[in-house]
Each structure stands twice: as C-alpha cells, then as structure tokens.
Tab-separated table of C-alpha atoms in Angstrom:
chain	number	residue	atom	x	y	z
A	1	MET	CA	3.175	-0.427	19.724
A	2	ARG	CA	0.936	-1.240	16.752
A	3	LEU	CA	1.102	-4.202	14.430
A	4	SER	CA	-0.836	-4.396	11.208
A	5	PHE	CA	-3.213	-7.338	10.606
A	6	LEU	CA	-2.895	-7.015	6.840
A	7	PRO	CA	-0.151	-5.265	4.853
A	8	GLN	CA	-0.995	-1.609	4.485
A	9	LYS	CA	-0.895	0.678	1.500
A	10	LEU	CA	2.147	2.790	0.874
A	11	GLY	CA	1.991	6.027	2.799
A	12	GLU	CA	-0.280	4.688	5.550
A	13	GLN	CA	2.569	3.777	7.868
A	14	GLN	CA	4.780	6.292	9.577
A	15	ASP	CA	7.837	7.441	7.627
A	16	GLU	CA	6.684	5.506	4.581
A	17	THR	CA	8.430	2.332	5.786
A	18	MET	CA	7.695	-0.886	3.932
A	19	LEU	CA	7.690	-2.998	7.081
A	20	LEU	CA	4.416	-4.829	7.449
A	21	VAL	CA	4.826	-4.907	11.178
A	22	SER	CA	5.284	-1.248	12.048
A	23	VAL	CA	6.895	-0.366	15.327
A	24	ASN	CA	5.508	3.035	16.247
A	25	GLU	CA	6.379	2.946	19.907
A	26	CYS	CA	9.483	1.330	21.345
A	27	SER	CA	9.406	-0.331	24.716
A	28	SER	CA	12.461	1.537	25.995
A	29	ASN	CA	14.598	4.567	25.268
A	30	GLY	CA	17.389	2.264	24.273
A	31	SER	CA	15.366	0.627	21.541
A	32	SER	CA	14.219	4.039	20.347
A	33	SER	CA	17.820	5.150	20.035
A	34	SER	CA	18.650	2.017	18.097
A	35	SER	CA	15.821	2.696	15.672
A	36	SER	CA	17.042	6.259	15.142
A	37	ALA	CA	20.572	5.074	14.557
A	38	ALA	CA	19.375	2.508	12.036
A	39	ALA	CA	17.344	5.150	10.252
A	40	ASN	CA	20.320	7.518	10.071
A	41	SER	CA	22.545	4.720	8.825
A	42	THR	CA	20.026	3.832	6.148
A	43	THR	CA	19.679	7.444	5.005
A	44	THR	CA	23.437	7.907	4.775
A	45	ARG	CA	23.829	4.690	2.846
A	46	ARG	CA	21.102	5.557	0.393
A	47	ASN	CA	22.641	8.976	-0.277
A	48	ASN	CA	26.086	7.493	-0.784
A	49	SER	CA	24.831	4.913	-3.252
A	50	SER	CA	22.688	7.260	-5.307
A	51	SER	CA	25.573	8.322	-7.504
A	52	THR	CA	26.510	4.765	-8.460
A	53	THR	CA	23.060	3.228	-8.879
A	54	PRO	CA	20.788	5.303	-11.119
A	55	SER	CA	17.226	5.685	-9.881
A	56	ILE	CA	15.570	4.969	-13.214
A	57	PHE	CA	12.280	4.164	-11.538
A	58	LYS	CA	10.813	7.236	-9.896
A	59	MET	CA	9.299	6.432	-6.562
A	60	LYS	CA	9.946	7.873	-3.137
A	61	THR	CA	11.109	5.204	-0.706
A	62	SER	CA	12.209	5.390	2.881
A	63	MET	CA	13.461	2.374	4.826
A	64	GLN	CA	14.157	2.133	8.517
A	65	ASP	CA	15.048	-1.554	8.574
A	66	GLU	CA	18.641	-1.875	7.392
A	67	SER	CA	18.106	-5.558	6.627
A	68	LEU	CA	15.703	-4.645	3.830
A	69	LEU	CA	18.381	-2.800	1.896
A	70	ALA	CA	20.591	-4.666	-0.537
A	71	SER	CA	24.041	-5.133	0.946
A	72	GLU	CA	27.063	-4.113	-1.108
A	73	ASP	CA	28.030	-7.707	-1.851
A	74	ILE	CA	24.619	-9.364	-1.884
A	75	PHE	CA	24.922	-10.224	-5.578
A	76	THR	CA	28.591	-11.104	-5.525
A	77	SER	CA	28.828	-13.572	-2.654
A	78	HIS	CA	27.041	-16.737	-1.633
A	79	HIS	CA	25.411	-15.382	1.524
A	80	HIS	CA	24.788	-18.998	2.434
A	81	THR	CA	23.957	-19.621	6.055
A	82	LYS	CA	26.116	-22.316	7.581
A	83	TYR	CA	24.052	-25.492	7.571
A	84	HIS	CA	23.701	-27.549	10.716
A	85	ASN	CA	22.760	-31.202	10.903
A	86	SER	CA	20.252	-32.618	13.365
A	87	GLY	CA	23.027	-33.731	15.667
A	88	SER	CA	24.430	-30.234	16.050
A	89	ILE	CA	23.616	-27.790	18.784
A	90	TYR	CA	21.748	-24.715	17.626
A	91	LYS	CA	23.704	-21.830	19.051
A	92	GLN	CA	21.716	-19.719	21.473
A	93	HIS	CA	22.564	-16.069	20.946
A	94	PRO	CA	22.889	-14.141	24.229
A	95	LEU	CA	20.586	-11.375	22.995
A	96	ALA	CA	17.909	-13.669	21.574
A	97	PRO	CA	15.202	-13.939	24.226
A	98	LYS	CA	14.377	-10.527	25.630
A	99	ASN	CA	11.783	-12.089	27.913
A	100	ASN	CA	12.133	-14.963	30.308
A	101	TYR	CA	10.436	-17.541	28.118
A	102	LYS	CA	9.030	-20.568	29.878
A	103	ASN	CA	7.064	-22.480	27.241
A	104	ILE	CA	9.080	-21.702	24.115
A	105	SER	CA	12.737	-21.339	23.205
A	106	VAL	CA	14.375	-18.972	20.736
A	107	SER	CA	17.682	-19.927	19.151
A	108	PHE	CA	19.762	-18.929	16.156
A	109	LEU	CA	22.122	-20.569	13.753
A	110	SER	CA	25.656	-19.300	14.091
A	111	ASP	CA	25.306	-16.147	11.981
A	112	ARG	CA	21.811	-15.257	13.288
A	113	THR	CA	20.121	-15.171	9.888
A	114	ILE	CA	17.903	-18.154	10.693
A	115	GLN	CA	15.868	-18.060	13.883
A	116	ILE	CA	14.253	-21.148	15.397
A	117	ILE	CA	11.199	-20.653	17.607
A	118	LYS	CA	10.349	-23.891	19.376
A	119	ILE	CA	7.190	-24.698	21.326
A	120	GLN	CA	8.221	-26.618	24.440
A	121	ARG	CA	5.164	-28.220	26.027
A	122	PRO	CA	5.618	-31.884	25.046
A	123	GLU	CA	3.625	-33.115	28.039
A	124	VAL	CA	0.455	-31.676	26.426
A	125	LYS	CA	1.492	-32.236	22.797
A	126	ASN	CA	2.502	-28.564	22.548
A	127	ALA	CA	-0.976	-27.266	23.323
A	128	ILE	CA	-0.975	-23.492	23.647
A	129	ASP	CA	-2.196	-21.755	26.775
A	130	ARG	CA	-2.302	-18.005	27.260
A	131	ARG	CA	1.305	-17.666	28.384
A	132	THR	CA	2.572	-19.697	25.435
A	133	ALA	CA	0.528	-17.556	23.044
A	134	ASP	CA	2.007	-14.390	24.555
A	135	GLU	CA	5.526	-15.784	24.272
A	136	LEU	CA	5.057	-16.789	20.630
A	137	TYR	CA	3.721	-13.339	19.815
A	138	GLN	CA	6.703	-11.642	21.458
A	139	ALA	CA	9.194	-13.976	19.779
A	140	PHE	CA	7.864	-13.246	16.298
A	141	PHE	CA	7.659	-9.536	17.056
A	142	ASP	CA	11.350	-9.579	18.005
A	143	PHE	CA	12.162	-11.652	14.905
A	144	GLU	CA	10.594	-9.022	12.651
A	145	LYS	CA	12.599	-6.245	14.320
A	146	ASP	CA	15.923	-8.125	14.246
A	147	VAL	CA	17.919	-6.676	11.346
A	148	ASN	CA	20.055	-9.825	11.081
A	149	ALA	CA	17.269	-12.415	11.068
A	150	ARG	CA	15.992	-13.360	7.606
A	151	VAL	CA	13.917	-16.515	8.083
A	152	ALA	CA	12.126	-17.990	11.094
A	153	ILE	CA	11.301	-21.642	11.652
A	154	LEU	CA	8.357	-22.505	13.897
A	155	TYR	CA	9.011	-25.947	15.336
A	156	GLY	CA	7.266	-28.237	17.785
A	157	SER	CA	9.262	-31.444	17.940
A	158	GLU	CA	10.004	-34.523	15.881
A	159	THR	CA	6.777	-35.965	17.282
A	160	ASP	CA	3.998	-33.373	17.687
A	161	PHE	CA	3.856	-29.891	16.177
A	162	CYS	CA	0.866	-28.482	18.070
A	163	VAL	CA	-2.659	-29.597	18.966
A	164	GLY	CA	-4.055	-26.084	19.296
A	165	ALA	CA	-5.454	-24.425	22.390
A	166	ASP	CA	-4.884	-26.023	25.779
A	167	LEU	CA	-8.426	-27.302	26.387
A	168	LYS	CA	-7.596	-28.314	29.958
A	169	ALA	CA	-6.762	-24.695	30.727
A	170	VAL	CA	-9.887	-23.564	28.882
A	171	SER	CA	-12.038	-25.987	30.892
A	172	GLU	CA	-10.684	-24.400	34.061
A	173	GLY	CA	-11.670	-20.944	32.840
A	174	ASN	CA	-8.183	-19.881	31.742
A	175	LEU	CA	-9.012	-18.871	28.190
A	176	ASN	CA	-6.513	-17.513	25.716
A	177	GLN	CA	-6.830	-13.817	24.955
A	178	VAL	CA	-9.588	-13.214	22.392
A	179	GLU	CA	-10.011	-9.614	21.264
A	180	PRO	CA	-11.527	-7.841	18.256
A	181	VAL	CA	-9.211	-7.754	15.261
A	182	THR	CA	-9.255	-3.955	15.263
A	183	LYS	CA	-7.938	-3.774	18.823
A	184	THR	CA	-4.791	-5.872	18.679
A	185	ALA	CA	-2.610	-7.896	16.335
A	186	LYS	CA	-2.407	-10.719	18.860
A	187	GLY	CA	-4.468	-13.791	18.015
A	188	PRO	CA	-5.722	-16.333	20.573
A	189	LEU	CA	-2.704	-18.526	19.734
A	190	GLY	CA	-0.300	-15.593	19.549
A	191	PRO	CA	1.087	-14.461	16.176
A	192	THR	CA	-1.787	-15.509	13.900
A	193	ARG	CA	-2.935	-11.938	13.195
A	194	MET	CA	0.531	-10.631	12.419
A	195	SER	CA	1.673	-9.965	8.860
A	196	LEU	CA	5.446	-10.249	8.858
A	197	SER	CA	7.659	-9.051	6.052
A	198	LYS	CA	10.006	-12.035	6.515
A	199	PRO	CA	9.298	-15.686	5.657
A	200	VAL	CA	8.257	-18.173	8.327
A	201	ILE	CA	8.559	-21.941	7.821
A	202	ALA	CA	6.536	-24.464	9.823
A	203	ALA	CA	8.610	-27.571	10.620
A	204	ILE	CA	6.044	-30.286	11.360
A	205	GLY	CA	7.419	-33.535	12.759
A	206	GLY	CA	5.484	-36.771	12.850
A	207	GLY	CA	2.428	-36.575	15.059
A	208	TYR	CA	-0.303	-34.010	15.497
A	209	CYS	CA	-0.737	-30.700	13.701
A	210	VAL	CA	-4.429	-30.226	14.352
A	211	ALA	CA	-7.057	-27.657	15.344
A	212	GLY	CA	-5.278	-24.429	16.297
A	213	GLY	CA	-1.964	-26.101	15.494
A	214	LEU	CA	-3.150	-26.419	11.907
A	215	GLU	CA	-4.113	-22.739	11.983
A	216	LEU	CA	-0.600	-21.860	13.137
A	217	ALA	CA	0.880	-23.916	10.307
A	218	CYS	CA	-1.412	-22.200	7.787
A	219	TRP	CA	-0.239	-18.821	9.102
A	220	CYS	CA	3.329	-19.730	8.144
A	221	ASP	CA	4.481	-19.065	4.584
A	222	LEU	CA	5.871	-22.543	3.919
A	223	ARG	CA	5.286	-25.921	5.540
A	224	VAL	CA	7.471	-29.034	5.668
A	225	CYS	CA	6.393	-32.281	7.336
A	226	LYS	CA	6.995	-35.992	7.764
A	227	THR	CA	4.822	-38.584	6.062
A	228	ASN	CA	3.422	-39.706	9.419
A	229	SER	CA	2.212	-36.229	10.405
A	230	ILE	CA	-1.494	-35.912	11.218
A	231	PHE	CA	-3.566	-32.909	10.149
A	232	GLY	CA	-7.172	-32.082	10.888
A	233	VAL	CA	-9.748	-29.702	12.309
A	234	ASN	CA	-10.168	-31.892	15.381
A	235	CYS	CA	-11.650	-29.024	17.351
A	236	ARG	CA	-14.896	-29.712	15.451
A	237	ARG	CA	-15.892	-32.406	17.940
A	238	TYR	CA	-15.401	-30.131	20.957
A	239	GLY	CA	-17.199	-27.025	19.756
A	240	VAL	CA	-14.015	-24.970	19.453
A	241	PRO	CA	-14.163	-22.616	16.439
A	242	LEU	CA	-11.444	-21.726	13.973
A	243	ILE	CA	-10.555	-18.304	15.329
A	244	ASP	CA	-6.880	-17.965	14.376
A	245	GLY	CA	-7.399	-17.452	10.656
A	246	GLY	CA	-7.990	-21.102	9.786
A	247	SER	CA	-11.343	-20.545	8.093
A	248	ILE	CA	-9.666	-17.933	5.864
A	249	ARG	CA	-6.247	-19.402	5.169
A	250	LEU	CA	-7.142	-23.075	4.742
A	251	PRO	CA	-9.565	-22.511	1.795
A	252	THR	CA	-7.031	-20.159	0.208
A	253	LEU	CA	-4.252	-22.739	0.464
A	254	ILE	CA	-6.083	-25.897	-0.644
A	255	GLY	CA	-9.331	-24.690	-2.228
A	256	LEU	CA	-12.820	-24.323	-0.795
A	257	SER	CA	-14.055	-27.855	-1.529
A	258	ARG	CA	-11.136	-29.609	0.171
A	259	ALA	CA	-11.181	-27.144	3.048
A	260	MET	CA	-14.896	-27.708	3.636
A	261	ASP	CA	-14.288	-31.446	3.794
A	262	LEU	CA	-11.767	-30.967	6.596
A	263	ILE	CA	-13.626	-28.166	8.382
A	264	LEU	CA	-17.068	-29.787	8.430
A	265	THR	CA	-16.122	-33.407	9.082
A	266	GLY	CA	-13.094	-32.911	11.313
A	267	ARG	CA	-11.465	-35.924	9.651
A	268	GLU	CA	-7.733	-36.454	9.864
A	269	ILE	CA	-5.311	-36.728	6.951
A	270	ASP	CA	-1.693	-37.849	6.909
A	271	GLY	CA	1.327	-36.046	5.538
A	272	LYS	CA	1.085	-37.672	2.127
A	273	GLU	CA	-2.474	-36.477	1.558
A	274	ALA	CA	-1.634	-33.048	2.960
A	275	HIS	CA	1.186	-32.780	0.429
A	276	LYS	CA	-1.034	-34.020	-2.387
A	277	ILE	CA	-3.715	-31.371	-1.783
A	278	GLY	CA	-1.191	-28.544	-1.534
A	279	LEU	CA	-1.207	-27.930	2.199
A	280	ILE	CA	2.424	-29.052	2.524
A	281	ASN	CA	5.310	-27.704	0.420
A	282	ARG	CA	8.005	-30.281	1.245
A	283	ILE	CA	7.590	-33.797	2.612
A	284	ILE	CA	10.157	-36.223	4.015
A	285	SER	CA	10.044	-39.781	5.341
A	286	LYS	CA	9.256	-40.472	8.976
A	287	ASP	CA	12.888	-41.441	9.588
A	288	GLU	CA	14.302	-38.096	8.447
A	289	ASN	CA	14.730	-34.970	10.554
A	290	VAL	CA	12.145	-32.303	9.781
A	291	LEU	CA	14.177	-29.496	11.338
A	292	ASP	CA	17.077	-30.293	9.016
A	293	CYS	CA	14.680	-30.084	6.078
A	294	ALA	CA	13.355	-26.717	7.271
A	295	VAL	CA	16.857	-25.325	7.794
A	296	LYS	CA	17.868	-26.412	4.300
A	297	LEU	CA	14.856	-24.568	2.876
A	298	ALA	CA	15.613	-21.519	5.020
A	299	ASN	CA	19.168	-21.482	3.686
A	300	GLN	CA	17.789	-21.244	0.159
A	301	LEU	CA	15.712	-18.203	1.098
A	302	CYS	CA	18.565	-16.461	2.910
A	303	VAL	CA	20.739	-16.142	-0.197
A	304	PHE	CA	18.241	-14.091	-2.210
A	305	PRO	CA	18.068	-10.286	-2.307
A	306	GLN	CA	15.800	-9.784	0.685
A	307	LEU	CA	13.814	-6.667	-0.201
A	308	CYS	CA	12.617	-8.056	-3.528
A	309	MET	CA	11.647	-11.395	-1.981
A	310	ARG	CA	9.767	-9.766	0.889
A	311	ASN	CA	7.903	-7.356	-1.346
A	312	ASP	CA	6.837	-10.192	-3.659
A	313	LYS	CA	5.640	-12.117	-0.601
A	314	THR	CA	3.634	-9.086	0.511
A	315	SER	CA	2.074	-8.618	-2.904
A	316	ALA	CA	1.111	-12.297	-3.117
A	317	LEU	CA	-0.463	-12.287	0.347
A	318	GLU	CA	-2.430	-9.135	-0.350
A	319	ALA	CA	-3.662	-10.527	-3.663
A	320	ALA	CA	-4.739	-13.767	-1.989
A	321	TYR	CA	-6.396	-12.387	1.116
A	322	SER	CA	-7.577	-8.855	0.416
A	323	GLY	CA	-10.955	-8.046	-1.073
A	324	LYS	CA	-9.484	-5.570	-3.504
A	325	SER	CA	-10.180	-5.468	-7.211
A	326	MET	CA	-7.691	-6.825	-9.726
A	327	LYS	CA	-6.745	-3.262	-10.645
A	328	GLU	CA	-5.976	-2.424	-7.012
A	329	LYS	CA	-3.933	-5.606	-6.617
A	330	LEU	CA	-1.911	-4.818	-9.744
A	331	GLN	CA	-1.321	-1.286	-8.468
A	332	ARG	CA	-0.033	-2.643	-5.156
A	333	GLU	CA	2.251	-5.100	-6.960
A	334	TYR	CA	3.574	-2.190	-9.027
A	335	GLU	CA	4.277	-0.067	-5.929
A	336	LEU	CA	6.116	-2.850	-4.140
A	337	GLY	CA	7.977	-3.842	-7.289
A	338	LEU	CA	9.268	-0.314	-7.818
A	339	THR	CA	10.867	-0.307	-4.390
A	340	ALA	CA	12.888	-3.413	-5.197
A	341	LEU	CA	13.691	-2.160	-8.697
A	342	ASN	CA	15.214	1.035	-7.314
A	343	ILE	CA	17.302	-0.689	-4.677
A	344	GLU	CA	18.231	-4.172	-5.901
A	345	THR	CA	17.324	-4.801	-9.526
A	346	VAL	CA	19.839	-2.512	-11.246
A	347	LYS	CA	22.678	-3.944	-9.193
A	348	GLY	CA	21.391	-7.457	-9.822
A	349	ALA	CA	21.239	-6.859	-13.569
A	350	LYS	CA	24.835	-5.637	-13.555
A	351	ALA	CA	25.884	-8.715	-11.594
A	352	PHE	CA	24.096	-10.918	-14.133
A	353	VAL	CA	25.927	-9.270	-17.006
A	354	ASN	CA	29.238	-9.631	-15.194
A	355	ARG	CA	28.317	-13.166	-14.028
A	356	LYS	CA	29.355	-12.365	-10.459
A	357	SER	CA	26.277	-13.801	-8.839
A	358	LYS	CA	26.205	-17.462	-7.881
A	359	LEU	CA	22.566	-17.466	-6.810
C-alpha cells in the first residue's frame, strides 16, 4: 500500500487514476475484488455515456473511484445531505470502522456522504499518542477509499480540539512514529503527510488547538472554530519541533511574517485573531455548536459535482506547496481541468441552459 505525500503528475500512478491517495495493494482479496468490480463498473459506465456526452476535450482519462464520476442526476437534483442538529445522534454505519478503534470514533450522517472522525482522549485534551496517530491515519485512508463519503470532519470536542503529541508518553520513551518522508505517508500525528482528493474540515471547539493540534488543523482544507478557541505553537517552550507540516502549511495559510510571530514566540491567539489573519474560515460564538457549523459547511460541499471540485482542490494545493514553475503549475491545472471538462462540464452546461440545476 502506497500513499502519495504530494499529488502526482498524470501518468505516474497506476492505471492513470486521478486519486491522490493511490491504493496499489489491497489488504485482502475481498477488497481487491471490490476494486476490480468498481473499475469494471466505471469502464462500462464511461462507454455507455460516450454517445450522449461528446468528448470535445481530447484527453485520456481512467477512473477507478466511482465516486469521482458525475452521477446521472448530479446536476438535476439537490444532492443535499440531510442536516443534523447538535442534539441528534450521528448514525454509526456498521461498516465504518474496519479496525477496533480505541482512541477515536468514526461515524456517518445517515446517507454516508459526510464522515465524522472524532478524537476521543478528553482526559489529556485529545493529545495524540502513537496508537491514536495510527488510528487517525487508518480512518482517513478508509475515508479516501469509501466511494460514498464526500467530506470528512475532524473533530475533537466542544472544549479542546487537540494539544498535539502526548508529551507524557514521549517522556516515558513512547514516541510517535517518525520516519523519512520518502518511506511512508504516515506523519508523527497520523494523516499529516497524506494528500487526499476529498475535502477535510477541522471542527475546532472552544479550548486548545495548539502545537501538533494546530498542525493537524492546518492539514485540513477548511477550519471552523469558536471565538474562545486557543491557537499557538506551544511546543516552542518544550523543545518539540513542528514535524507534521506546520512549518510549511502555516506560512502558506497566513503569510510568513504572521507565521514567524507564532512559530518563534509560541504566543497564543484566540479564535477572533485566528479568523482575522486567515487561519480560520468560519467562526461562531462560544455558545454555538461547532460540529453543527462544520456539518452545514460539509453539506454545501456535498452538492457540487465532485470530480471538478476535487481536481480544483488538487491544483490549488500543488500550486501552493510545490516548487514548480508557473508554467508547470498552469500545465497541471490544465490537465486536471480537462478531466472535469470531459466528464462533468458538458452535462453541467446543458443543465444550466435547461435550468435544471438548483446548485
């Protein structure tokens, strides 16, 4: 099983799939059969639709993830995920956790399009030890493979999001797994070296989102928080480095000058300042429910044509984080754009003309 750290160029992954997390080896024969069935289904569907949707943009594409293909009614129906309030019970799907998770929980909303991955170590403010990191990694790996799941929400609690590595465990010699980037896609805190094709939202309740917890939040695509949330590189005072992408992502998100202020001084900022400097995308009062806010945002993302949205996300991430030239970045945007144009754009244009879409 191999996961890419950064999105790869077209043609570098097996079978020319556009998945950023490529699954080259399945853990069981059953999962291998499922992948083959999905591939056959995709091929049949593409052949059947070729006569009705002209391929006016010439580019060879091959998809193995059925969820990336535009569904027949994606432009003609709401595709809204049923919204749940904070008082509701998030339905646990029987097939959700493939492992016996101890420190996290994985749940779905009723139609499985939104997946909630919750860190459950409140006694240590959701600090992440090695087992928790492994569980988070597995949960996001399964999320990427799930053809029904469209958006994931990473959630701590309505109090603390995460305070980073479990320093008590570290002090006892139980360090999180730290390996060279070229060897594995697993970061010390779990998923921080993964590049997923699907959006991930960090739901940050009031309380701490600091050190490695801040790095986890920066790894997510969008962040929502309460005004009384606390952010900071608190690990500065304990000699713990930013090793889960924080020194890369934080300057990209808020600018080098602001990032250096936080990284060098270790000072804390509240949710209002975090929102002001661009670290946070949505902010709510301390009396509101942050998970409700995240679910509402996830609902908005679920209704869009998924392939186009994911490819634009990929292009933006590559442009922001790769060391490529502007010409190379434009070429990559063009390649990803063509894939969506061939599969979704023509149908979307027809729906616009016919005013069938309510997006």
